[in-house]
Coordinates of N, CA and C in Angstrom, one line a residue:
Q281 N -3.4 6.1 12.3 CA -4.3 5.4 13.3 C -5.7 5.9 13.1
N282 N -5.9 7.2 13.0 CA -7.3 7.7 12.9 C -7.7 8.1 11.5
D283 N -6.9 7.9 10.5 CA -7.3 8.3 9.2 C -8.1 7.2 8.5
P284 N -9.4 7.5 8.2 CA -10.3 6.5 7.6 C -10.0 6.2 6.2
D285 N -9.1 7.0 5.5 CA -8.8 6.8 4.1 C -7.7 5.7 4.0
I286 N -7.0 5.3 5.1 CA -6.0 4.3 5.0 C -6.7 2.9 5.1
T287 N -6.5 2.2 4.0 CA -7.2 0.9 3.9 C -6.2 -0.2 3.6
I288 N -5.0 0.1 3.3 CA -3.9 -0.9 3.0 C -2.7 -0.6 3.7
L289 N -2.0 -1.7 4.2 CA -0.7 -1.6 4.8 C 0.2 -2.4 4.0
L290 N 1.2 -1.8 3.4 CA 2.3 -2.4 2.6 C 3.5 -2.3 3.4
T291 N 4.0 -3.5 3.9 CA 5.2 -3.4 4.8 C 6.2 -4.6 4.5
D292 N 7.4 -4.4 4.9 CA 8.4 -5.4 4.9 C 8.4 -6.0 6.3
L293 N 9.1 -7.1 6.5 CA 9.1 -7.7 7.8 C 10.2 -7.2 8.7
G294 N 11.3 -6.7 8.0 CA 12.4 -6.2 8.8 C 12.3 -4.7 8.9
L295 N 12.0 -4.2 10.0 CA 11.8 -2.7 10.2 C 12.6 -2.3 11.4
P296 N 13.0 -1.0 11.5 CA 13.7 -0.5 12.6 C 12.8 -0.3 13.8
G297 N 13.1 -0.8 15.0 CA 12.3 -0.5 16.2 C 11.2 -1.5 16.5
M298 N 10.7 -2.2 15.5 CA 9.7 -3.3 15.7 C 9.8 -4.2 14.4
T299 N 9.2 -5.3 14.5 CA 9.2 -6.2 13.4 C 8.0 -5.9 12.5
G300 N 8.0 -6.3 11.3 CA 6.8 -6.2 10.5 C 5.6 -6.9 11.0
R301 N 5.9 -8.1 11.6 CA 4.8 -8.9 12.3 C 4.2 -8.1 13.4
Q302 N 5.0 -7.4 14.2 CA 4.4 -6.6 15.3 C 3.6 -5.4 14.7
L303 N 4.1 -4.8 13.7 CA 3.3 -3.7 13.0 C 2.0 -4.2 12.5
I304 N 2.0 -5.4 11.9 CA 0.7 -6.0 11.4 C -0.3 -6.2 12.5
V305 N 0.2 -6.8 13.6 CA -0.7 -7.1 14.7 C -1.3 -5.8 15.3
E306 N -0.5 -4.8 15.4 CA -1.0 -3.5 16.0 C -1.9 -2.8 15.0
A307 N -1.6 -2.9 13.7 CA -2.4 -2.3 12.7 C -3.8 -2.9 12.6
L308 N -3.8 -4.3 12.7 CA -5.1 -5.0 12.6 C -5.9 -4.8 13.9
R309 N -5.2 -4.6 15.0 CA -5.9 -4.3 16.3 C -6.7 -2.9 16.1
L310 N -6.0 -2.0 15.5 CA -6.6 -0.7 15.3 C -7.7 -0.6 14.1
K311 N -7.4 -1.4 13.1 CA -8.2 -1.4 11.9 C -8.3 -2.9 11.4
P312 N -9.3 -3.6 12.0 CA -9.4 -5.1 11.7 C -9.6 -5.4 10.2
D313 N -10.2 -4.5 9.4 CA -10.4 -4.7 8.0 C -9.3 -4.3 7.1
L314 N -8.2 -3.9 7.6 CA -7.1 -3.4 6.9 C -6.5 -4.5 5.9
K315 N -6.3 -4.2 4.7 CA -5.7 -5.1 3.8 C -4.2 -5.1 4.0
I316 N -3.6 -6.2 4.2 CA -2.1 -6.3 4.5 C -1.4 -6.9 3.3
I317 N -0.3 -6.2 2.8 CA 0.5 -6.8 1.8 C 1.9 -6.8 2.4
V318 N 2.6 -7.9 2.4 CA 3.9 -8.1 3.0 C 4.9 -8.3 1.8
A319 N 5.8 -7.3 1.7 CA 6.9 -7.4 0.7 C 8.1 -8.0 1.3
S320 N 8.5 -9.1 0.8 CA 9.6 -9.8 1.5 C 10.5 -10.5 0.4
G321 N 11.8 -10.7 0.8 CA 12.7 -11.4 -0.1 C 12.7 -12.9 0.2
Y322 N 11.9 -13.3 1.2 CA 11.8 -14.7 1.6 C 10.5 -15.4 1.2
A323 N 10.7 -16.4 0.4 CA 9.5 -17.1 -0.2 C 8.6 -17.8 0.8
S324 N 9.1 -18.2 1.9 CA 8.4 -19.0 2.9 C 7.7 -18.2 4.0
E325 N 7.7 -16.9 4.0 CA 7.1 -16.1 5.0 C 5.6 -16.3 5.1
K326 N 4.9 -16.4 4.0 CA 3.5 -16.5 4.0 C 3.1 -17.9 4.5
D327 N 3.9 -18.9 4.2 CA 3.6 -20.3 4.6 C 4.1 -20.6 6.0
S328 N 4.7 -19.7 6.7 CA 5.3 -20.0 8.0 C 4.2 -20.0 9.1
G329 N 3.0 -19.5 8.8 CA 1.9 -19.5 9.8 C 2.0 -18.3 10.7
E330 N 3.0 -17.5 10.6 CA 3.2 -16.3 11.5 C 2.5 -15.1 11.0
L331 N 2.1 -15.1 9.7 CA 1.4 -13.9 9.2 C -0.1 -14.3 9.1
P332 N -1.0 -13.3 9.2 CA -2.4 -13.5 9.1 C -2.7 -14.2 7.7
S333 N -3.7 -15.1 7.7 CA -4.0 -15.8 6.5 C -4.5 -14.9 5.4
S334 N -5.0 -13.7 5.8 CA -5.5 -12.7 4.8 C -4.4 -11.9 4.2
A335 N -3.2 -12.0 4.8 CA -2.1 -11.2 4.2 C -1.7 -11.7 2.8
V336 N -1.4 -10.8 2.0 CA -0.9 -11.1 0.6 C 0.6 -11.0 0.7
H337 N 1.3 -12.0 0.2 CA 2.8 -12.0 0.2 C 3.3 -11.5 -1.2
L338 N 4.1 -10.5 -1.2 CA 4.7 -10.0 -2.5 C 6.2 -10.2 -2.4
M339 N 6.7 -11.1 -3.3 CA 8.1 -11.4 -3.3 C 8.9 -10.3 -3.9
K340 N 10.0 -9.9 -3.2 CA 10.9 -8.8 -3.7 C 12.0 -9.5 -4.6
P341 N 12.4 -8.9 -5.6 CA 11.9 -7.6 -6.2 C 10.6 -7.8 -6.9
F342 N 9.8 -6.9 -6.9 CA 8.5 -7.0 -7.6 C 8.3 -5.8 -8.6
D343 N 7.5 -6.0 -9.6 CA 7.2 -4.9 -10.5 C 5.8 -4.3 -10.3
I344 N 5.5 -3.3 -11.0 CA 4.2 -2.6 -10.8 C 3.0 -3.5 -11.1
D345 N 3.2 -4.5 -12.1 CA 2.1 -5.4 -12.3 C 1.8 -6.4 -11.2
Q346 N 2.9 -6.8 -10.6 CA 2.8 -7.7 -9.4 C 2.2 -6.9 -8.2
L347 N 2.6 -5.7 -8.0 CA 2.0 -4.9 -7.0 C 0.5 -4.6 -7.3
R348 N 0.1 -4.4 -8.5 CA -1.3 -4.2 -8.9 C -2.1 -5.4 -8.5
R349 N -1.6 -6.6 -8.9 CA -2.3 -7.8 -8.6 C -2.5 -8.0 -7.1
A350 N -1.4 -7.7 -6.3 CA -1.5 -7.9 -4.9 C -2.6 -6.9 -4.3
L351 N -2.7 -5.7 -4.9 CA -3.6 -4.7 -4.4 C -5.1 -5.2 -4.7
L352 N -5.2 -5.9 -5.8 CA -6.6 -6.3 -6.3 C -7.0 -7.6 -5.7
S353 N -6.1 -8.4 -5.1 CA -6.4 -9.7 -4.6 C -7.2 -9.6 -3.4

């Protein structure tokens, strides 16, 4: 929350205790400029309108080159 070095959130949508969407909303409330990468096994998550338009969708399973592209996008 208070670490200025954290600039990227890489998350799944299925998390224990809260959903990935809830985590994203809270993270963006605390750090509006945070880069969001959502790793998911569901192709339609990004198109569902439930994720911020700035979020990058990374389809699982992914390799290091796909992760690199998501980080650079």
